[in-house]
Tab-separated table of C-alpha atoms and ligand atoms in Angstrom:
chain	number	residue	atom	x	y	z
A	1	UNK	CA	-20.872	20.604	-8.901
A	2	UNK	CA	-17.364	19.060	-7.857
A	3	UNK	CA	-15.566	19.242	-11.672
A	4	UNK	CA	-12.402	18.001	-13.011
A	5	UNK	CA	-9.381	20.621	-13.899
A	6	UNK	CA	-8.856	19.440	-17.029
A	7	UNK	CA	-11.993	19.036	-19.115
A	8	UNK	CA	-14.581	20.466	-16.592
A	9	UNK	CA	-16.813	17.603	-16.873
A	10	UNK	CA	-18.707	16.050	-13.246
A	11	UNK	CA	-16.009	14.424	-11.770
A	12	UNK	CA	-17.710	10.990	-10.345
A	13	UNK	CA	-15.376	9.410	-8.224
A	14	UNK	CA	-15.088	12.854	-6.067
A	15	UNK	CA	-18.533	13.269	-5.316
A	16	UNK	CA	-20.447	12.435	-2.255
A	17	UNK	CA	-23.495	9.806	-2.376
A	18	UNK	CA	-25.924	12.967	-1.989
A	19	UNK	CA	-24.349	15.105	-5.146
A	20	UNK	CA	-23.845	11.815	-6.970
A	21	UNK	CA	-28.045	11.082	-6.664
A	22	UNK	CA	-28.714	14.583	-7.865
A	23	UNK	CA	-26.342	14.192	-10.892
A	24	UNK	CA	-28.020	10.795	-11.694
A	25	UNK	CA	-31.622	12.399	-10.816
A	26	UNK	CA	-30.601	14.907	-13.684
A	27	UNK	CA	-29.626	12.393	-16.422
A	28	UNK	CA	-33.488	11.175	-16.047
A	29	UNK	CA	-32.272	7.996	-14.121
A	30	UNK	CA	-34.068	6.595	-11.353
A	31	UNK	CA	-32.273	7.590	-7.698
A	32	UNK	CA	-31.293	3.927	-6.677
A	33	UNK	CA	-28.792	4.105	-9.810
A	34	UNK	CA	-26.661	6.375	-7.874
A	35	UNK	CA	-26.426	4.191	-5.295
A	36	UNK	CA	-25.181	1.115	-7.768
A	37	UNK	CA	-22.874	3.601	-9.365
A	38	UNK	CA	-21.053	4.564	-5.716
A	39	UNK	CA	-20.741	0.849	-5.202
A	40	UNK	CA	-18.891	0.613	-8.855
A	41	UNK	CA	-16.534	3.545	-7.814
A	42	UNK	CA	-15.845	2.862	-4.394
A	43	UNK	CA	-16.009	-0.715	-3.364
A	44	UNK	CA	-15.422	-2.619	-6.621
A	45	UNK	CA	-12.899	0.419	-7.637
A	46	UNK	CA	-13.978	0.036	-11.358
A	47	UNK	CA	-11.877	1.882	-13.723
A	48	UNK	CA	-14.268	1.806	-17.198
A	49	UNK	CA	-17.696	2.481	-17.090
A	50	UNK	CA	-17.738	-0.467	-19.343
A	51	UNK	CA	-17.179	-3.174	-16.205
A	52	UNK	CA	-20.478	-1.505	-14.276
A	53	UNK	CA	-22.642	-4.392	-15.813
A	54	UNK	CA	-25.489	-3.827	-14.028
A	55	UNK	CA	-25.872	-0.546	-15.628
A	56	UNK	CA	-28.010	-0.279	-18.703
A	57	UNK	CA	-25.561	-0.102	-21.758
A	58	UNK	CA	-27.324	3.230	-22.430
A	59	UNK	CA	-27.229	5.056	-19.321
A	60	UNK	CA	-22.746	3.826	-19.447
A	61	UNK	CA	-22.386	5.348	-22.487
A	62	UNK	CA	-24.383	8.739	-21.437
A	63	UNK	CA	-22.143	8.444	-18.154
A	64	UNK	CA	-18.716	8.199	-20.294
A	65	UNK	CA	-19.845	11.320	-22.775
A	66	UNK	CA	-21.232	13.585	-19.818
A	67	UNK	CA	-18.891	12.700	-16.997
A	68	UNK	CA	-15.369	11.877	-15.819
A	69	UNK	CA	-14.265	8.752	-14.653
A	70	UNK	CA	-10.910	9.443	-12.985
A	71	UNK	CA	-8.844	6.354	-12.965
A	72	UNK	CA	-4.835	6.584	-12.401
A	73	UNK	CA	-3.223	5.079	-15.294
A	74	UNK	CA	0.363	2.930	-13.454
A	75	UNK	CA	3.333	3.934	-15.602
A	76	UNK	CA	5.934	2.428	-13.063
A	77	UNK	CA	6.175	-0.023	-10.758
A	78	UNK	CA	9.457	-0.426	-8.508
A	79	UNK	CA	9.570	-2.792	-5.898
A	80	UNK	CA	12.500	-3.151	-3.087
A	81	UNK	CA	14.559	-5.835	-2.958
A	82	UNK	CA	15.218	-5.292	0.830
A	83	UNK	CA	11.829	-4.645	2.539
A	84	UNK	CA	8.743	-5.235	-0.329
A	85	UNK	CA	8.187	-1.295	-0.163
A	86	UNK	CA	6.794	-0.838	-3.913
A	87	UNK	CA	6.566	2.583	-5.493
A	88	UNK	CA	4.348	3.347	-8.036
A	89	UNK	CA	4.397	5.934	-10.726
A	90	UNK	CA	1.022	7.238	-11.923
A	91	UNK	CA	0.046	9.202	-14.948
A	92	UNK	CA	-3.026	11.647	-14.533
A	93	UNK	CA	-4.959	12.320	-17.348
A	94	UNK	CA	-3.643	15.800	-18.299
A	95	UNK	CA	0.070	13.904	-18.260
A	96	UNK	CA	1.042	15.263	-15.486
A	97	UNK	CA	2.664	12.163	-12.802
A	98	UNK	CA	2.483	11.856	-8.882
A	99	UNK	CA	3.873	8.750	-7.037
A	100	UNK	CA	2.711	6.739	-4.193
A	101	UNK	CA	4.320	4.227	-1.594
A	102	UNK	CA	2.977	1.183	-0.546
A	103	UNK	CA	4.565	-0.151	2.669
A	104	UNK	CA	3.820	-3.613	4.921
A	105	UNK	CA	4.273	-3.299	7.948
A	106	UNK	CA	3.877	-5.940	11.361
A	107	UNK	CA	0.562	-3.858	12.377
A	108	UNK	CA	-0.816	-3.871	8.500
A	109	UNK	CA	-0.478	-2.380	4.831
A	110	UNK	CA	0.706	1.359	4.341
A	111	UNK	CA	-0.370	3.621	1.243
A	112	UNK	CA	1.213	6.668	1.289
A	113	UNK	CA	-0.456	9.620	-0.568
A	114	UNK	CA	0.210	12.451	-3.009
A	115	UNK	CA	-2.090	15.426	-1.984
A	116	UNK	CA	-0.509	17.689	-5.061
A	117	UNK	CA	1.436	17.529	-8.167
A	118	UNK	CA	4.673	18.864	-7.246
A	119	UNK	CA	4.866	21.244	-4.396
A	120	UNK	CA	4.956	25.006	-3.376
A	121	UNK	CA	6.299	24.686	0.187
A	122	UNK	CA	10.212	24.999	-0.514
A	123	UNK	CA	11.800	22.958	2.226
A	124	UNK	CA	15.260	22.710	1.134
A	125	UNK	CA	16.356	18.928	2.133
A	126	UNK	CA	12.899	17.847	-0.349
A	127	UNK	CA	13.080	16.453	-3.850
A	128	UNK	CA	9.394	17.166	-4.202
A	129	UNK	CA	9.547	20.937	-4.026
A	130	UNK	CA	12.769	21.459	-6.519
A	131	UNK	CA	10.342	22.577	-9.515
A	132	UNK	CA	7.489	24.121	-7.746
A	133	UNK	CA	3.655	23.226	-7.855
A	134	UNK	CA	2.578	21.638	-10.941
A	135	UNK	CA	-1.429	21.556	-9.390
A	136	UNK	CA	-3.627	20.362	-7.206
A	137	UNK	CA	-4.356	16.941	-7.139
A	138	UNK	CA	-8.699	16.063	-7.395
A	139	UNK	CA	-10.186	14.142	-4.146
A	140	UNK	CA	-10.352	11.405	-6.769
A	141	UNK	CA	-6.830	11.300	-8.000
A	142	UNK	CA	-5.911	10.744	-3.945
A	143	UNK	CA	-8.747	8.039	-3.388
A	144	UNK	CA	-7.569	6.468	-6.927
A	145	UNK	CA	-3.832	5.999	-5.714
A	146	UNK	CA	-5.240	3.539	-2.776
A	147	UNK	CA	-7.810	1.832	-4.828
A	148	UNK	CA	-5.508	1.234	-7.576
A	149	UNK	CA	-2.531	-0.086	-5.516
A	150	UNK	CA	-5.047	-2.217	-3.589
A	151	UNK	CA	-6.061	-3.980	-6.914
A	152	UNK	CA	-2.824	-4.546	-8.120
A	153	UNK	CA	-1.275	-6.080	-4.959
A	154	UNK	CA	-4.547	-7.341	-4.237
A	155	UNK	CA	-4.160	-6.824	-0.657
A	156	UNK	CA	-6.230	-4.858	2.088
A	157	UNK	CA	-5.027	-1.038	2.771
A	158	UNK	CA	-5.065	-0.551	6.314
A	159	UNK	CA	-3.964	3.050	6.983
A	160	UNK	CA	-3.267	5.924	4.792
A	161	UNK	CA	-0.603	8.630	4.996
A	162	UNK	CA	-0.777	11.893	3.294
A	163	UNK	CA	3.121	12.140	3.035
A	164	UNK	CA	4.038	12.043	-0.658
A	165	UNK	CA	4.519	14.968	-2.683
A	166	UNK	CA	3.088	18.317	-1.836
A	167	UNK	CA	1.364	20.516	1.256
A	168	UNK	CA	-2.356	19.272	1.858
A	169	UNK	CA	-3.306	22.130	4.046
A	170	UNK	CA	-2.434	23.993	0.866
A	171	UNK	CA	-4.973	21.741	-1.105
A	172	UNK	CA	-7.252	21.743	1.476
A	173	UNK	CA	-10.995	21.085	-0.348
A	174	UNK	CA	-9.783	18.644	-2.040
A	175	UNK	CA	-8.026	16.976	0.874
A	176	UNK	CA	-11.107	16.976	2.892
A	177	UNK	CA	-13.407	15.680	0.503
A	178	UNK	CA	-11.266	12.832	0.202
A	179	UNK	CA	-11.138	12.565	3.677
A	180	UNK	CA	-14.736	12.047	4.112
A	181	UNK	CA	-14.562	9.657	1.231
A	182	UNK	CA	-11.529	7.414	2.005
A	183	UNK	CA	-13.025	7.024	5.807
A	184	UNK	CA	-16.953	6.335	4.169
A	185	UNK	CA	-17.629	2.999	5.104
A	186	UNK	CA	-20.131	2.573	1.828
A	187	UNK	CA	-16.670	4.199	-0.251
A	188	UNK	CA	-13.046	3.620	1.339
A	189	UNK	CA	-13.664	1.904	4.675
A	190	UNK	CA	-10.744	3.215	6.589
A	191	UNK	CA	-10.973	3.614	9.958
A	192	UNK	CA	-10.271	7.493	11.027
A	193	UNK	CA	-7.510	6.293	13.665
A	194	UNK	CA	-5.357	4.845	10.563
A	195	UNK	CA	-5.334	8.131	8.645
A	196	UNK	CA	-2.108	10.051	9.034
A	197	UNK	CA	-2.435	13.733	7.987
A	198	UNK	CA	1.257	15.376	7.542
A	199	UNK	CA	2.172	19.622	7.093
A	200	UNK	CA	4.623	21.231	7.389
A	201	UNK	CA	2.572	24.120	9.618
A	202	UNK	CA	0.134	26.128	7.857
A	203	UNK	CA	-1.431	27.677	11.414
A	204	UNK	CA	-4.828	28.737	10.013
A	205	UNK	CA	-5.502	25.394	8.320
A	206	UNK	CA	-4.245	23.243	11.380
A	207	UNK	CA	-7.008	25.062	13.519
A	208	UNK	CA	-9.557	24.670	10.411
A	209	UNK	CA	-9.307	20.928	10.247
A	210	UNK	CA	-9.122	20.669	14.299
A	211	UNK	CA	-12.653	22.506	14.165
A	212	UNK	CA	-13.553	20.061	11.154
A	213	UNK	CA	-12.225	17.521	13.136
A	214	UNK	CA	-12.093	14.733	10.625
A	215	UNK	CA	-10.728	12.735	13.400
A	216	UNK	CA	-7.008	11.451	11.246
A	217	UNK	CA	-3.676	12.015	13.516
A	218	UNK	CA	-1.821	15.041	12.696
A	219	UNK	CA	1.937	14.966	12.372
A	220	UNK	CA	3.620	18.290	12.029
A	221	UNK	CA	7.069	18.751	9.914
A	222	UNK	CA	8.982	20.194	13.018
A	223	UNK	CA	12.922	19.815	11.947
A	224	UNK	CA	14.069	22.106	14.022
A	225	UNK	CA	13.409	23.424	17.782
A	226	UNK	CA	13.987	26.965	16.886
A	227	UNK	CA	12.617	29.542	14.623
A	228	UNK	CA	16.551	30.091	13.226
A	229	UNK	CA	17.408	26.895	12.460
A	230	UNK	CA	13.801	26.017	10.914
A	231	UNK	CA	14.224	29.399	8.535
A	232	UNK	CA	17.545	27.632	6.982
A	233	UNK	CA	15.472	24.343	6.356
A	234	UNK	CA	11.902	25.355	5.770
A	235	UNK	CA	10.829	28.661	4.100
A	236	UNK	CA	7.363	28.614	5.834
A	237	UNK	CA	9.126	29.316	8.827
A	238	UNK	CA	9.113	32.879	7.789
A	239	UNK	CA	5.712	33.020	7.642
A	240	UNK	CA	4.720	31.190	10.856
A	241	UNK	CA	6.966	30.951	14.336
A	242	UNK	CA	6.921	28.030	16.539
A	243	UNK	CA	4.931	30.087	18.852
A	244	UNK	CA	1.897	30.107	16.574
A	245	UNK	CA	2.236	26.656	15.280
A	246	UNK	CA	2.896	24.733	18.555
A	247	UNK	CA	-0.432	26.408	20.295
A	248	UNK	CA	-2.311	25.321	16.803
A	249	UNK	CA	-1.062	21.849	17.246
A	250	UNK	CA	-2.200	21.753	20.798
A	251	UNK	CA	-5.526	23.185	19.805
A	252	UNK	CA	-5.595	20.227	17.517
A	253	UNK	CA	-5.310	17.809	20.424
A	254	UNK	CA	-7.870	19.643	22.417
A	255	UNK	CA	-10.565	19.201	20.134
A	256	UNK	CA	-9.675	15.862	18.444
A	257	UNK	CA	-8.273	14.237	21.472
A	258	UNK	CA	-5.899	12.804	19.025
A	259	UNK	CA	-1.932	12.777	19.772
A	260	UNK	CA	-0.087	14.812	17.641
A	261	UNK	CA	3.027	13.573	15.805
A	262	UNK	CA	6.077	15.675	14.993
A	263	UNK	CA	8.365	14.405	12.419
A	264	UNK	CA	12.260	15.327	12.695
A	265	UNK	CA	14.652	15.085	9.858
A	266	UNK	CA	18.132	14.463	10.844
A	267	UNK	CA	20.480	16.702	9.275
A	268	UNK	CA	24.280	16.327	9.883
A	269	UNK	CA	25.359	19.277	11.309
A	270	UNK	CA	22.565	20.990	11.081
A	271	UNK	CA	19.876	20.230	13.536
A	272	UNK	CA	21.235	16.912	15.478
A	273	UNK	CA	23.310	17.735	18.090
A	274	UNK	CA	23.236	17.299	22.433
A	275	UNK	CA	21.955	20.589	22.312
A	276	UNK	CA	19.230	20.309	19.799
A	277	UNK	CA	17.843	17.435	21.106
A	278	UNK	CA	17.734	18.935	24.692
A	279	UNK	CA	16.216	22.320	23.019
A	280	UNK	CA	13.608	19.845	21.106
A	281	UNK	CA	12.901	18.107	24.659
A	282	UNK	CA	12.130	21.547	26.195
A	283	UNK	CA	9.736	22.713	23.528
A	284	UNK	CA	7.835	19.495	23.672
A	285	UNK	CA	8.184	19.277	27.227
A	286	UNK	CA	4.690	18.800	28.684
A	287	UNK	CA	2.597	17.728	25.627
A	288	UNK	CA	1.362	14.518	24.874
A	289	UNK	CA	3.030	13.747	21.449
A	290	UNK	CA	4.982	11.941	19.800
A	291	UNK	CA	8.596	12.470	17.948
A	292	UNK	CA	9.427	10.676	14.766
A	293	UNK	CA	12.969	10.713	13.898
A	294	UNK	CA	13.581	10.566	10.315
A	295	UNK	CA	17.787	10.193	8.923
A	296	UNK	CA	17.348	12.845	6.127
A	297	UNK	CA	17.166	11.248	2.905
A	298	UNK	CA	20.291	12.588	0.563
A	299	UNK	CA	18.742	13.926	-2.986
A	300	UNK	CA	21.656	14.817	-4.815
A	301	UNK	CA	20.190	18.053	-5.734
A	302	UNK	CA	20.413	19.482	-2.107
A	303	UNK	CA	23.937	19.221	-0.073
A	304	UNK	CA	23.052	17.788	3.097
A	305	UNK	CA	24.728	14.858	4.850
A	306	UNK	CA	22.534	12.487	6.706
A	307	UNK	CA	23.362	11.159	10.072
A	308	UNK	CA	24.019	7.346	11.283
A	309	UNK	CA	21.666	5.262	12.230
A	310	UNK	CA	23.531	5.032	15.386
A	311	UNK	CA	23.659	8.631	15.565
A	312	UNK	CA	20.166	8.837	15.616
A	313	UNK	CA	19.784	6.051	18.316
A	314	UNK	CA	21.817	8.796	20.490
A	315	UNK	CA	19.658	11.522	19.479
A	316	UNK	CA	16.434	9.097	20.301
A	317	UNK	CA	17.860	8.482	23.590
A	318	UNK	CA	18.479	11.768	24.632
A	319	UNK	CA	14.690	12.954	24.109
A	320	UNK	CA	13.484	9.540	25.928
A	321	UNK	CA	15.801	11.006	29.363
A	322	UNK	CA	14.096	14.049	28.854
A	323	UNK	CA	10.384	12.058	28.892
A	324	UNK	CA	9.882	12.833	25.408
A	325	UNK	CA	8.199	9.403	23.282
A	326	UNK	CA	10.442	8.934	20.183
A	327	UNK	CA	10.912	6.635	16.843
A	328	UNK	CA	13.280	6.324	14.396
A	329	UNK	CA	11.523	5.749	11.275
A	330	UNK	CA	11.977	2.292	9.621
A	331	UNK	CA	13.792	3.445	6.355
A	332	UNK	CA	11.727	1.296	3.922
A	333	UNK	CA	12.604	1.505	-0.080
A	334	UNK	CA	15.632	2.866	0.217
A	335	UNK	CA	17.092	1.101	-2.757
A	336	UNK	CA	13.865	2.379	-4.797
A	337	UNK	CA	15.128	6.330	-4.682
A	338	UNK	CA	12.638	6.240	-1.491
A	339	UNK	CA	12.805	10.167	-0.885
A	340	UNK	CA	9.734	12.081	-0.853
A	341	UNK	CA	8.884	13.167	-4.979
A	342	UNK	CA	12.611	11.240	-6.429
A	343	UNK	CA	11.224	9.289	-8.411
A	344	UNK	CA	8.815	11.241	-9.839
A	345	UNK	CA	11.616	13.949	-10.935
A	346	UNK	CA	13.960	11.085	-12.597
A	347	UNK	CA	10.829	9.906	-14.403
A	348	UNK	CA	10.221	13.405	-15.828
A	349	UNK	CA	13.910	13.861	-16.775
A	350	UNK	CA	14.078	10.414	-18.615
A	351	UNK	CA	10.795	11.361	-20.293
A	352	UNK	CA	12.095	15.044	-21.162
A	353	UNK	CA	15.340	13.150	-22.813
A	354	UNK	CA	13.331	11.122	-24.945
A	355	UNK	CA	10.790	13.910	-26.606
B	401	LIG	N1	4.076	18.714	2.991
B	401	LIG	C1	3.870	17.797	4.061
B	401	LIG	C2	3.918	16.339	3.674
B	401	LIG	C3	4.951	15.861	2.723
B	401	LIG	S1	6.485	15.241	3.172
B	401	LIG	C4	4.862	18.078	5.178
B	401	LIG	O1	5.708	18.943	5.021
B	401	LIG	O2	4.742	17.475	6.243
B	401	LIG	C5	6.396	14.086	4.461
B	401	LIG	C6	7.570	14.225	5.418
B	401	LIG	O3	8.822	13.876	4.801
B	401	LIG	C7	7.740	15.636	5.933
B	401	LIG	O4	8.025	15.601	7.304
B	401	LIG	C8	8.946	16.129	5.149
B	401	LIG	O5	9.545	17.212	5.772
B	401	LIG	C9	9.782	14.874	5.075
B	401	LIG	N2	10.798	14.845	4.017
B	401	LIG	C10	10.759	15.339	2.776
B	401	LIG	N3	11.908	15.101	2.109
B	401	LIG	C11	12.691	14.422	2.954
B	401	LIG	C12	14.013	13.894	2.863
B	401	LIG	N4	14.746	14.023	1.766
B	401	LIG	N5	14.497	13.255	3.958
B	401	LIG	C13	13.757	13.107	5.088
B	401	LIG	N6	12.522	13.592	5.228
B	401	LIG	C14	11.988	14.252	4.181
């Protein structure tokens, strides 16, 4: 039985249609129920049991005292001045709060995903990481932060990145499940192809989900092109080498077939120089990826200096001689502290002052 944290009760909106008729089948109600009550969770994204109206008043009020209805409570709404980038701030129903990104784009509408509260991971340019992992977050809590941004803007959610706050190869049940869920064409109706999956290079679980093959694009936190500098920037460097991550990657492409992604965070001084990007060039030299170039986003808890966007056009240029496909990533939200797990920390320090 898939259960919340918090009170232990079935948690509804994380189960599959299969465990969802067996709960129902249990409560004495007829199978077809179950069916009804997907619909209500998924594709209407109801947040009361009160709204499922064609549910006998009865059988809602059983489902509210024996079960969980997880539905993200907004406590913030920002939304950019320069680009329409909103962030949201969402309370979970233990108090703890995540955020989430909502982004338009030219080829369609953006959500991008918490997978935990807080984070483990350590990498030292991130906001998200600065008090450590607060939890995991429930399949639901993820599949509630697109259905409840795509009520309130009322507008369709095209693809899905899993690049908020926190490691999802170090949630990965959870992450999964919501996989299966967010893709289910009777639940979240996104096409596979539009689901981005970010780590920052947990070997074992890259090769897990390649054999899963849920059949999202993986994009790898890279930062570096050697084990040295990615020690200085990333902690789980220690634990795994570029020469056990960049076979797992390719091992990822083998049995999805999908091109892998690596993400690179300019850092002034650090890891964006001629030689860097001609070190970068010859690791990736071969492989059919993809480089994302990302200016590093200043917190002001963590000293580093981030590089111009001209700098970066350089940098871009220099992997493109070398045959290597790059990006530099639209900065979107900037003037909405756009940084991966900001705003979530100057929430909690506002709410601190005020206790
Ligand atoms: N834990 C996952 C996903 C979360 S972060 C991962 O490590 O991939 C999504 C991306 O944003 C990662 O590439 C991460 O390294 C990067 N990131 C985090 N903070 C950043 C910052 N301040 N500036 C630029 N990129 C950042």
């Amino acid at each position: 039985m898939i259960e919340t944290y918090w009170n232990h009760l079935p948690d509804v909106r994380a189960m599959y249609p299969e465990e969802l008729e067996a709960l129902i089948l249990s409560l004495g109600e007829k199978k077809f129920r179950a069916k009804q009550l997907f619909e209500w969770l998924h594709k209407k994204k109801a947040a009361s049991f009160q709204d499922m109206t064609n549910l006998s008043a009865a059988f809602r009020s059983r489902l509210e005292q024996e079960t969980e209805l997880v539905t993200l409570k907004p406590v913030q709404e920002l939304i950019s001045q320069v680009d329409g980038t909103r962030k949201y701030l969402f309370e979970l129903a233990d108090g703890n709060v995540i955020e989430s990104v909502w982004m338009e784009y030219k080829h369609g509408n953006s959500v991008c995903i918490s997978s935990q509260a807080g984070c483990r991971m350590g990498c030292r340019f991130c906001a998200s990481t600065l008090n450590g992992l607060e939890r995991n977050l429930t399949a639901s809590e993820m599949l509630e932060q697109v259905y409840r941004i795509s009520s309130i803007t009322g507008k369709r959610v095209d693809n899905v990145v899993i690049m908020g706050s926190g490691e999802p190869l170090d949630n990965y049940d959870n992450v999964l499940r919501f996989l299966h869920l967010i893709t289910d064409p009777g639940a979240g109706g996104i096409s596979r192809r539009n689901i981005t999956l970010s780590t920052c290079g947990l070997v074992p679980e890259i090769r897990r989900l390649a054999d899963e093959n849920p059949g999202v694009t993986l994009a790898l936190s890279l930062h570096a092109a050697d084990d040295e500098t990615r020690r200085t920037l990333m902690p789980i460097a220690r634990k795994y080498a570029l020469s056990e991550i960049l076979p797992a990657c390719d091992y990822y492409f083998e049995k999805t077939g999908r091109r892998v992604s690596y993400e690179y965070s300019l850092v002034k001084g650090v890891n964006d120089t001629a030689e860097e990007a001609d070190k970068l060039s010859a690791l990736l030299k071969g492989r059919n990826c993809h480089v994302n170039l990302i200016p590093v986003n200043p917190v002001k808890e963590r000293e580093f200096e981030t590089v111009t966007r001209a700098h970066a056009g350089q940098f871009k240029n220099m992997l493109e001689k070398n045959g290597i496909n790059a990006t530099i990533r639209r900065e979107m939200g900037r003037d909405i502290q756009g940084a991966c797990g900001q705003l979530r920390r100057s929430y909690k320090a506002h709410r601190s002052m005020q206790n």
